[in-house]
Short mmCIF file of C-alpha atoms in Angstrom, two decimals:
data_model
loop_
_atom_site.label_atom_id
_atom_site.label_comp_id
_atom_site.label_asym_id
_atom_site.label_seq_id
_atom_site.Cartn_x
_atom_site.Cartn_y
_atom_site.Cartn_z
CA UNK A 1 -22.69 -10.19 23.81
CA UNK A 2 -21.17 -12.19 20.93
CA UNK A 3 -19.53 -10.01 18.24
CA UNK A 4 -21.62 -11.03 15.21
CA UNK A 5 -21.62 -8.76 12.15
CA UNK A 6 -24.93 -10.06 10.89
CA UNK A 7 -26.66 -9.18 14.16
CA UNK A 8 -25.41 -5.60 13.83
CA UNK A 9 -26.61 -5.42 10.20
CA UNK A 10 -30.04 -6.57 11.40
CA UNK A 11 -29.99 -3.83 14.07
CA UNK A 12 -29.09 -1.17 11.46
CA UNK A 13 -32.00 -2.41 9.38
CA UNK A 14 -34.29 -2.17 12.38
CA UNK A 15 -33.19 1.42 12.93
CA UNK A 16 -33.61 2.19 9.18
CA UNK A 17 -29.92 3.12 9.00
CA UNK A 18 -28.92 0.62 6.29
CA UNK A 19 -29.84 1.14 2.65
CA UNK A 20 -30.19 -1.98 0.46
CA UNK A 21 -28.94 -1.35 -3.08
CA UNK A 22 -30.53 -3.92 -5.42
CA UNK A 23 -29.27 -2.44 -8.69
CA UNK A 24 -26.05 -4.00 -9.95
CA UNK A 25 -23.06 -1.77 -9.33
CA UNK A 26 -19.44 -1.84 -10.46
CA UNK A 27 -16.77 -2.27 -7.77
CA UNK A 28 -14.69 0.18 -9.80
CA UNK A 29 -15.57 3.57 -8.30
CA UNK A 30 -19.37 3.25 -8.60
CA UNK A 31 -19.83 1.31 -5.34
CA UNK A 32 -17.62 3.79 -3.43
CA UNK A 33 -19.45 6.77 -5.01
CA UNK A 34 -22.85 5.52 -3.90
CA UNK A 35 -21.59 4.63 -0.40
CA UNK A 36 -19.98 8.06 -0.05
CA UNK A 37 -23.20 9.78 -1.13
CA UNK A 38 -25.12 7.91 1.60
CA UNK A 39 -22.70 8.51 4.49
CA UNK A 40 -22.82 9.59 7.25
CA UNK A 41 -26.60 9.26 7.36
CA UNK A 42 -26.71 5.67 6.22
CA UNK A 43 -24.66 2.56 5.68
CA UNK A 44 -25.23 0.50 2.54
CA UNK A 45 -25.37 -3.11 1.48
CA UNK A 46 -24.86 -3.76 -2.24
CA UNK A 47 -26.73 -6.93 -3.15
CA UNK A 48 -25.38 -7.27 -6.69
CA UNK A 49 -21.76 -6.36 -7.40
CA UNK A 50 -20.47 -6.87 -10.90
CA UNK A 51 -18.01 -9.80 -11.18
CA UNK A 52 -18.81 -11.41 -7.82
CA UNK A 53 -21.57 -13.35 -6.09
CA UNK A 54 -20.73 -11.77 -2.75
CA UNK A 55 -22.71 -8.76 -1.42
CA UNK A 56 -20.72 -5.76 -0.10
CA UNK A 57 -21.48 -3.74 2.99
CA UNK A 58 -20.02 -0.35 3.89
CA UNK A 59 -20.76 2.24 6.59
CA UNK A 60 -21.18 -0.17 9.51
CA UNK A 61 -20.63 2.75 11.89
CA UNK A 62 -20.94 6.42 10.95
CA UNK A 63 -20.93 8.23 14.29
CA UNK A 64 -19.48 7.93 17.77
CA UNK A 65 -22.95 7.03 19.06
CA UNK A 66 -23.41 4.25 16.52
CA UNK A 67 -20.07 2.65 17.43
CA UNK A 68 -21.08 2.71 21.10
CA UNK A 69 -24.56 1.39 20.30
CA UNK A 70 -23.07 -1.61 18.45
CA UNK A 71 -21.74 -2.70 21.87
CA UNK A 72 -24.84 -1.75 23.83
CA UNK A 73 -23.38 1.44 25.37
CA UNK A 74 -23.55 5.18 25.21
CA UNK A 75 -20.51 6.99 23.85
CA UNK A 76 -19.32 8.22 27.29
CA UNK A 77 -19.65 4.64 28.56
CA UNK A 78 -17.66 3.34 25.59
CA UNK A 79 -14.85 5.81 26.27
CA UNK A 80 -14.67 4.69 29.92
CA UNK A 81 -14.84 1.01 28.91
CA UNK A 82 -12.16 1.42 26.26
CA UNK A 83 -9.82 3.19 28.65
CA UNK A 84 -10.40 0.43 31.18
CA UNK A 85 -9.87 -2.29 28.54
CA UNK A 86 -6.41 -1.04 27.62
CA UNK A 87 -5.12 -2.29 30.99
CA UNK A 88 -7.65 -5.02 31.82
CA UNK A 89 -7.53 -7.75 29.22
CA UNK A 90 -9.92 -10.66 28.74
CA UNK A 91 -8.20 -13.83 27.41
CA UNK A 92 -9.67 -15.29 24.22
CA UNK A 93 -11.40 -18.66 23.97
CA UNK A 94 -10.14 -21.15 21.35
CA UNK A 95 -12.87 -23.33 19.81
CA UNK A 96 -12.67 -26.36 17.53
CA UNK A 97 -12.85 -25.68 13.79
CA UNK A 98 -15.26 -28.51 12.98
CA UNK A 99 -18.74 -27.33 12.11
CA UNK A 100 -17.90 -23.64 12.19
CA UNK A 101 -19.55 -21.42 9.60
CA UNK A 102 -16.23 -19.83 8.68
CA UNK A 103 -15.02 -23.28 7.56
CA UNK A 104 -18.02 -24.03 5.32
CA UNK A 105 -15.84 -23.33 2.28
CA UNK A 106 -12.09 -24.01 2.28
CA UNK A 107 -9.83 -23.26 -0.69
CA UNK A 108 -6.11 -24.12 -0.49
CA UNK A 109 -3.16 -24.16 -2.83
CA UNK A 110 -4.14 -23.86 -6.46
CA UNK A 111 -7.78 -23.38 -5.51
CA UNK A 112 -7.03 -19.97 -4.06
CA UNK A 113 -8.33 -17.13 -6.24
CA UNK A 114 -8.69 -13.62 -4.84
CA UNK A 115 -10.85 -12.83 -7.85
CA UNK A 116 -13.84 -14.25 -5.99
CA UNK A 117 -13.74 -11.18 -3.70
CA UNK A 118 -15.59 -7.99 -4.72
CA UNK A 119 -12.55 -5.87 -3.87
CA UNK A 120 -13.10 -2.24 -4.83
CA UNK A 121 -11.31 0.61 -6.50
CA UNK A 122 -12.42 3.51 -4.29
CA UNK A 123 -10.77 6.62 -5.83
CA UNK A 124 -9.89 7.63 -9.35
CA UNK A 125 -6.07 7.38 -8.99
CA UNK A 126 -5.98 4.25 -6.83
CA UNK A 127 -3.44 1.76 -8.18
CA UNK A 128 -5.86 -1.16 -8.12
CA UNK A 129 -8.50 -3.01 -6.13
CA UNK A 130 -8.00 -2.83 -2.38
CA UNK A 131 -9.05 -4.67 0.79
CA UNK A 132 -9.63 -1.90 3.31
CA UNK A 133 -11.50 -3.56 6.21
CA UNK A 134 -9.47 -6.73 6.81
CA UNK A 135 -8.18 -7.34 10.31
CA UNK A 136 -4.50 -8.19 9.86
CA UNK A 137 -3.56 -10.84 12.44
CA UNK A 138 0.06 -11.87 13.08
CA UNK A 139 1.99 -13.40 15.97
CA UNK A 140 5.21 -12.39 17.69
CA UNK A 141 7.65 -15.15 16.66
CA UNK A 142 9.31 -14.99 20.10
CA UNK A 143 6.26 -14.92 22.39
CA UNK A 144 3.39 -16.23 20.25
CA UNK A 145 1.24 -13.24 21.28
CA UNK A 146 -1.16 -12.09 18.59
CA UNK A 147 -1.10 -8.60 17.08
CA UNK A 148 -4.21 -7.20 15.30
CA UNK A 149 -4.26 -4.17 13.03
CA UNK A 150 -5.82 -2.86 9.82
CA UNK A 151 -3.64 -2.16 6.78
CA UNK A 152 -4.42 -1.53 3.15
CA UNK A 153 -3.94 -4.49 0.82
CA UNK A 154 -3.80 -4.20 -2.97
CA UNK A 155 -4.96 -7.24 -4.98
CA UNK A 156 -2.04 -8.14 -7.25
CA UNK A 157 -3.08 -11.44 -8.79
CA UNK A 158 -4.77 -14.76 -7.94
CA UNK A 159 -2.87 -15.27 -4.69
CA UNK A 160 -0.79 -12.17 -3.94
CA UNK A 161 -1.50 -8.87 -2.16
CA UNK A 162 0.55 -5.75 -1.86
CA UNK A 163 0.62 -4.15 1.61
CA UNK A 164 1.57 -0.86 3.19
CA UNK A 165 3.09 -1.62 6.60
CA UNK A 166 3.74 1.64 8.44
CA UNK A 167 6.50 1.59 11.13
CA UNK A 168 4.27 -0.03 13.76
CA UNK A 169 3.80 -3.46 15.30
CA UNK A 170 3.08 -5.57 12.20
CA UNK A 171 6.15 -4.17 10.48
CA UNK A 172 8.21 -4.63 13.66
CA UNK A 173 7.28 -8.34 13.75
CA UNK A 174 8.04 -8.72 10.04
CA UNK A 175 11.47 -7.10 10.45
CA UNK A 176 12.32 -9.74 13.06
CA UNK A 177 11.15 -12.56 10.82
CA UNK A 178 12.91 -11.16 7.70
CA UNK A 179 16.18 -10.79 9.64
CA UNK A 180 15.95 -14.50 10.37
CA UNK A 181 15.26 -15.24 6.70
CA UNK A 182 11.68 -16.32 7.35
CA UNK A 183 8.30 -15.11 6.09
CA UNK A 184 5.81 -13.79 8.66
CA UNK A 185 2.59 -15.77 8.80
CA UNK A 186 -0.55 -13.68 8.55
CA UNK A 187 -4.33 -14.03 8.46
CA UNK A 188 -6.79 -11.41 7.19
CA UNK A 189 -10.31 -11.47 8.64
CA UNK A 190 -12.97 -9.73 6.55
CA UNK A 191 -16.51 -9.07 7.81
CA UNK A 192 -16.25 -8.72 11.58
CA UNK A 193 -18.28 -6.87 14.22
CA UNK A 194 -17.47 -3.17 14.87
CA UNK A 195 -16.12 -4.05 18.36
CA UNK A 196 -13.28 -6.02 16.85
CA UNK A 197 -12.55 -3.31 14.28
CA UNK A 198 -12.36 -0.78 17.12
CA UNK A 199 -10.17 -3.02 19.32
CA UNK A 200 -7.70 -3.48 16.43
CA UNK A 201 -7.02 0.27 16.50
CA UNK A 202 -5.96 0.38 20.16
CA UNK A 203 -2.70 2.21 20.68
CA UNK A 204 -0.71 -0.18 22.90
CA UNK A 205 2.76 -1.52 23.38
CA UNK A 206 3.87 -4.56 21.39
CA UNK A 207 2.84 -7.70 23.26
CA UNK A 208 -0.80 -6.77 23.87
CA UNK A 209 -3.37 -8.91 22.03
CA UNK A 210 -6.03 -6.53 20.70
CA UNK A 211 -8.57 -9.36 20.71
CA UNK A 212 -8.21 -9.41 24.52
CA UNK A 213 -9.06 -5.69 24.54
CA UNK A 214 -12.09 -6.60 22.40
CA UNK A 215 -13.13 -9.20 25.00
CA UNK A 216 -13.19 -6.55 27.71
CA UNK A 217 -15.20 -4.20 25.48
CA UNK A 218 -17.74 -6.97 24.92
CA UNK A 219 -17.76 -8.33 28.49
CA UNK A 220 -16.88 -11.91 27.36
CA UNK A 221 -13.98 -13.67 25.62
CA UNK A 222 -13.61 -13.36 21.87
CA UNK A 223 -13.94 -16.83 20.33
CA UNK A 224 -11.17 -17.81 17.91
CA UNK A 225 -10.50 -20.80 15.69
CA UNK A 226 -7.20 -22.06 14.23
CA UNK A 227 -6.39 -21.45 10.59
CA UNK A 228 -5.85 -24.18 8.02
CA UNK A 229 -2.35 -23.40 6.72
CA UNK A 230 -0.82 -20.94 9.22
CA UNK A 231 -0.35 -20.99 13.00
CA UNK A 232 -2.81 -18.18 13.70
CA UNK A 233 -6.27 -17.98 15.30
CA UNK A 234 -9.06 -15.88 13.82
CA UNK A 235 -12.54 -14.76 15.01
CA UNK A 236 -15.06 -17.54 14.46
CA UNK A 237 -17.77 -15.05 13.48
CA UNK A 238 -15.75 -13.65 10.57
CA UNK A 239 -17.26 -13.80 7.09
CA UNK A 240 -14.09 -14.44 5.10
CA UNK A 241 -10.54 -15.44 6.12
CA UNK A 242 -7.42 -15.12 3.98
CA UNK A 243 -4.36 -17.05 5.21
CA UNK A 244 -0.81 -16.49 4.02
CA UNK A 245 2.64 -15.07 4.69
CA UNK A 246 4.47 -11.79 4.16
CA UNK A 247 7.39 -12.70 1.96
CA UNK A 248 10.94 -11.77 3.09
CA UNK A 249 13.30 -9.76 0.86
CA UNK A 250 10.61 -8.98 -1.71
CA UNK A 251 9.19 -5.53 -2.39
CA UNK A 252 6.96 -4.55 -5.30
CA UNK A 253 5.29 -1.32 -6.28
CA UNK A 254 2.04 -0.63 -4.34
CA UNK A 255 -0.24 2.37 -4.69
CA UNK A 256 -1.20 5.11 -5.16
CA UNK A 257 -4.12 4.96 -2.78
CA UNK A 258 -6.60 7.57 -1.53
CA UNK A 259 -6.05 7.83 2.22
CA UNK A 260 -7.60 9.35 5.36
CA UNK A 261 -6.16 12.85 4.82
CA UNK A 262 -8.17 12.95 1.53
CA UNK A 263 -4.93 12.85 -0.43
CA UNK A 264 -3.15 10.01 -2.14
CA UNK A 265 -0.42 7.89 -0.59
CA UNK A 266 2.16 7.57 -3.41
CA UNK A 267 3.26 4.46 -5.24
CA UNK A 268 6.38 2.89 -3.79
CA UNK A 269 8.04 -0.54 -3.36
CA UNK A 270 6.26 -2.30 -0.51
CA UNK A 271 5.63 -5.67 1.11
CA UNK A 272 4.05 -8.65 -0.66
CA UNK A 273 1.72 -11.24 0.89
CA UNK A 274 1.27 -14.70 -0.60
CA UNK A 275 -2.15 -16.20 0.12
CA UNK A 276 -2.15 -19.92 0.94
CA UNK A 277 -5.81 -20.47 1.84
CA UNK A 278 -9.22 -18.81 1.76
CA UNK A 279 -12.07 -19.93 4.02
CA UNK A 280 -15.52 -18.40 4.08
CA UNK A 281 -19.16 -18.81 5.00
CA UNK A 282 -21.76 -19.88 2.50
CA UNK A 283 -23.16 -16.61 1.09
CA UNK A 284 -20.64 -14.43 2.94
CA UNK A 285 -20.84 -10.64 3.35
CA UNK A 286 -17.80 -8.62 2.25
CA UNK A 287 -17.00 -5.41 4.13
CA UNK A 288 -15.21 -2.50 2.50
CA UNK A 289 -14.36 0.75 4.33
CA UNK A 290 -14.46 3.72 1.94
CA UNK A 291 -11.30 5.71 2.83
CA UNK A 292 -11.83 9.09 4.50
CA UNK A 293 -15.50 8.42 5.34
CA UNK A 294 -16.67 8.73 8.96
CA UNK A 295 -16.49 4.94 9.28
CA UNK A 296 -12.81 5.05 8.46
CA UNK A 297 -11.97 8.12 10.56
CA UNK A 298 -13.90 7.31 13.75
CA UNK A 299 -12.53 3.81 14.19
CA UNK A 300 -9.09 5.41 14.49
CA UNK A 301 -10.26 8.42 16.49
CA UNK A 302 -11.93 6.64 19.41
CA UNK A 303 -8.93 4.46 20.24
CA UNK A 304 -6.56 7.40 19.96
CA UNK A 305 -8.76 9.58 22.16
CA UNK A 306 -8.88 6.85 24.87
CA UNK A 307 -5.10 6.50 24.83
CA UNK A 308 -4.64 10.23 24.85
CA UNK A 309 -7.04 10.65 27.77
CA UNK A 310 -4.94 8.29 29.86
CA UNK A 311 -1.80 10.39 29.37
CA UNK A 312 -3.67 13.69 29.77
CA UNK A 313 -5.08 12.70 33.13
CA UNK A 314 -1.59 11.73 34.26
CA UNK A 315 -0.45 15.18 33.30
CA UNK A 316 -3.40 16.90 35.01
CA UNK A 317 -6.56 15.55 36.65
CA UNK A 318 -8.46 18.61 35.51
CA UNK A 319 -8.87 17.40 31.90
CA UNK A 320 -12.56 16.94 31.08
CA UNK A 321 -12.61 15.64 27.52
CA UNK A 322 -10.63 15.36 24.29
CA UNK A 323 -11.66 15.37 20.64
CA UNK A 324 -9.51 14.43 17.61
CA UNK A 325 -11.25 16.18 14.76
CA UNK A 326 -12.68 14.62 11.56
CA UNK A 327 -11.40 17.47 9.42
CA UNK A 328 -7.85 16.35 10.32
CA UNK A 329 -8.56 12.79 9.34
CA UNK A 330 -9.10 12.04 13.04
CA UNK A 331 -5.30 12.00 13.28
CA UNK A 332 -3.70 15.44 13.19
CA UNK A 333 -5.75 17.91 15.30
CA UNK A 334 -6.82 17.52 18.93
CA UNK A 335 -8.92 19.76 21.13
CA UNK A 336 -8.53 19.38 24.91
CA UNK A 337 -11.15 20.61 27.30
CA UNK A 338 -9.90 21.28 30.81
CA UNK A 339 -10.80 23.24 33.93
CA UNK A 340 -7.37 24.89 34.41
CA UNK A 341 -6.50 25.59 38.04
CA UNK A 342 -2.80 26.46 37.74
CA UNK A 343 -0.73 28.59 35.36
CA UNK A 344 0.84 26.42 32.65
CA UNK A 345 -1.48 23.46 33.23
CA UNK A 346 -2.98 23.68 29.70
CA UNK A 347 0.51 23.55 28.16
CA UNK A 348 1.41 20.44 30.14
CA UNK A 349 -1.77 18.81 28.82
CA UNK A 350 -0.84 19.69 25.25
CA UNK A 351 2.62 18.19 25.67
CA UNK A 352 0.97 14.97 26.88
CA UNK A 353 -1.29 14.99 23.79
CA UNK A 354 1.73 15.15 21.50
CA UNK A 355 3.36 12.31 23.46
CA UNK A 356 0.26 10.12 23.03
CA UNK A 357 0.58 9.91 19.24
CA UNK A 358 3.25 10.85 16.73
CA UNK A 359 0.51 11.79 14.27
CA UNK A 360 -0.81 14.74 16.31
CA UNK A 361 0.30 18.02 14.75
CA UNK A 362 -1.84 20.76 16.27
CA UNK A 363 -3.44 20.88 19.73
CA UNK A 364 -5.86 23.46 21.08
CA UNK A 365 -6.66 23.72 24.81
CA UNK A 366 -9.99 25.25 25.80
CA UNK A 367 -12.08 25.87 28.90
CA UNK A 368 -15.18 23.84 29.94
CA UNK A 369 -17.55 26.43 28.44
CA UNK A 370 -16.33 25.51 24.93
CA UNK A 371 -18.02 22.70 22.98
CA UNK A 372 -15.04 20.75 21.65
CA UNK A 373 -17.20 18.99 19.01
CA UNK A 374 -18.25 22.38 17.52
CA UNK A 375 -15.52 23.81 15.29
CA UNK A 376 -17.10 27.28 15.42
CA UNK A 377 -16.97 27.29 19.21
CA UNK A 378 -13.31 26.23 19.20
CA UNK A 379 -12.51 28.91 16.64
CA UNK A 380 -14.35 31.42 18.81
CA UNK A 381 -12.05 30.52 21.73
CA UNK A 382 -8.98 30.96 19.52
CA UNK A 383 -10.25 34.29 18.23
CA UNK A 384 -11.11 35.72 21.65
CA UNK A 385 -8.73 34.09 24.14
CA UNK A 386 -5.43 33.79 22.26
CA UNK A 387 -2.49 36.16 21.83
CA UNK A 388 -0.03 34.35 19.58
CA UNK A 389 3.16 35.68 21.15
CA UNK A 390 2.40 34.11 24.51
CA UNK A 391 -0.22 31.42 23.81
CA UNK A 392 1.24 29.63 20.76
CA UNK A 393 4.30 27.38 20.81
CA UNK A 394 5.93 25.40 18.01
CA UNK A 395 8.09 22.25 18.14
CA UNK A 396 10.03 21.79 14.93
CA UNK A 397 11.08 18.63 13.14
CA UNK A 398 9.34 15.99 15.31
CA UNK A 399 8.21 12.60 14.13
CA UNK A 400 4.87 12.76 12.28
CA UNK A 401 3.10 10.66 9.67
CA UNK A 402 4.43 9.99 6.18
CA UNK A 403 0.89 10.13 4.77
CA UNK A 404 0.77 13.81 5.74
CA UNK A 405 1.65 15.48 2.41
CA UNK A 406 3.15 18.49 4.20
CA UNK A 407 5.60 16.35 6.22
CA UNK A 408 9.24 16.00 5.29
CA UNK A 409 9.28 12.22 4.79
CA UNK A 410 7.40 11.92 8.07
CA UNK A 411 9.14 14.68 9.99
CA UNK A 412 6.62 17.32 11.05
CA UNK A 413 6.34 20.52 13.04
CA UNK A 414 3.92 20.56 15.99
CA UNK A 415 1.91 23.54 17.31
CA UNK A 416 0.10 24.07 20.56
CA UNK A 417 -2.51 26.84 21.05
CA UNK A 418 -3.58 27.73 24.58
CA UNK A 419 -7.09 29.08 24.07
CA UNK A 420 -7.97 28.93 27.77
CA UNK A 421 -8.77 32.07 29.75
CA UNK A 422 -5.49 33.48 31.15
CA UNK A 423 -5.19 32.76 34.86
CA UNK A 424 -3.87 36.24 35.61
CA UNK A 425 -6.56 38.17 33.77
CA UNK A 426 -10.02 39.41 34.79
CA UNK A 427 -11.99 36.32 33.75
CA UNK A 428 -15.21 38.33 33.45
CA UNK A 429 -13.85 39.95 30.29
CA UNK A 430 -13.71 36.57 28.55
CA UNK A 431 -17.21 35.29 29.34
CA UNK A 432 -19.61 34.50 26.49
CA UNK A 433 -22.79 36.52 26.22
CA UNK A 434 -25.99 34.66 27.14
CA UNK A 435 -29.73 35.25 26.88
CA UNK A 436 -31.50 34.44 30.11
CA UNK A 437 -33.93 31.56 29.64
CA UNK A 438 -32.62 30.65 26.16
CA UNK A 439 -32.21 26.94 26.90
CA UNK A 440 -35.77 26.62 28.16
CA UNK A 441 -37.38 28.06 24.98
CA UNK A 442 -39.18 25.48 22.79
CA UNK A 443 -39.93 27.02 19.39
CA UNK A 444 -43.00 24.82 19.00
CA UNK A 445 -44.68 26.98 21.62
CA UNK A 446 -44.18 30.08 19.44
CA UNK A 447 -44.60 28.96 15.83
CA UNK A 448 -47.89 28.09 14.14
#
């Protein structure tokens, strides 16, 4: 299947999962407020946004099932495919730029004006208008291999963006370029299919092209076209492309910005991007991700869960499933379901979970009879199967995430809770009560 955003919007319409807002809205808080009110039940497309001729869509995916459905799969199938894709890449296909919809409008040099975009202020203390759903595409200066990620970008003026680059691959490539006294070329793709958004979040080593992961997810190569002013290729089905460069030896204040933990990332001197070209379709669609909504959280969760599952199954083949919880921003808390066969197996699985992501703070291990997607069931396991002195362990001062307000400049304590039934105890004592025949009861047979 070709990754076309407009096809997915049409499918959301068909399922009655997309609300069309015809009333004019302000991109300053109002759009985000309406979108937040609608999620997670519905996505929204805002047909009239004050100050711009471009409609805005948000809430492309609001559940694990909808992300999977956008690629023609069930969620368990997507998890298997994603895990497979991490190690089985599909090379991209480069196509000629002539006649492509993304080249229907080309602005370069003095023509560039970021004011044409309906960039939004999402939260009351945000420092300005932000791009939140742009794929950030760069290349390794040494190998030429693409890297794809999503960062936050603050609109500064007609042709400059501020950017928060966390200590990951984009920043690593920029550090190399800056050390050589060069800018790092960059392209930002706005308005892409959910499959490419998901692929961009893959937790991989530097040197893996996330678009090649996307090709495996889709079952065919992702088609790319060359940019106008930088040596980077971008998805041909994008709605809007911004081309430019991250400037060396320049930092300017960026932020604050409401982030996934539902707190603000503070203002600080950060990177600056100079935009050299804008290309876009006639009547493009602009995509904004409202921070801390399910769209935002789940795109990060699924990739992290797939990567975590790989390491967990290396630690023990008895792991059944893993869930990184929405209440933790789909970053900080993980629940592992396993059928423990050996004493200490659950603890080994928890250590593997911590190793899979520096962001994970708290891990709970539970038995197969616990629904890891039900917080009450997980809490029940903690309440009835845990004695803190022997089942809880703490690792102090490990690397965490600087956006965690409780961290010490990114240093964080980690906690594991073994809520599995003790191997040495009488397991009958820990069994849940059940009513015989409960699952077979259909209340329609009993109620008038």
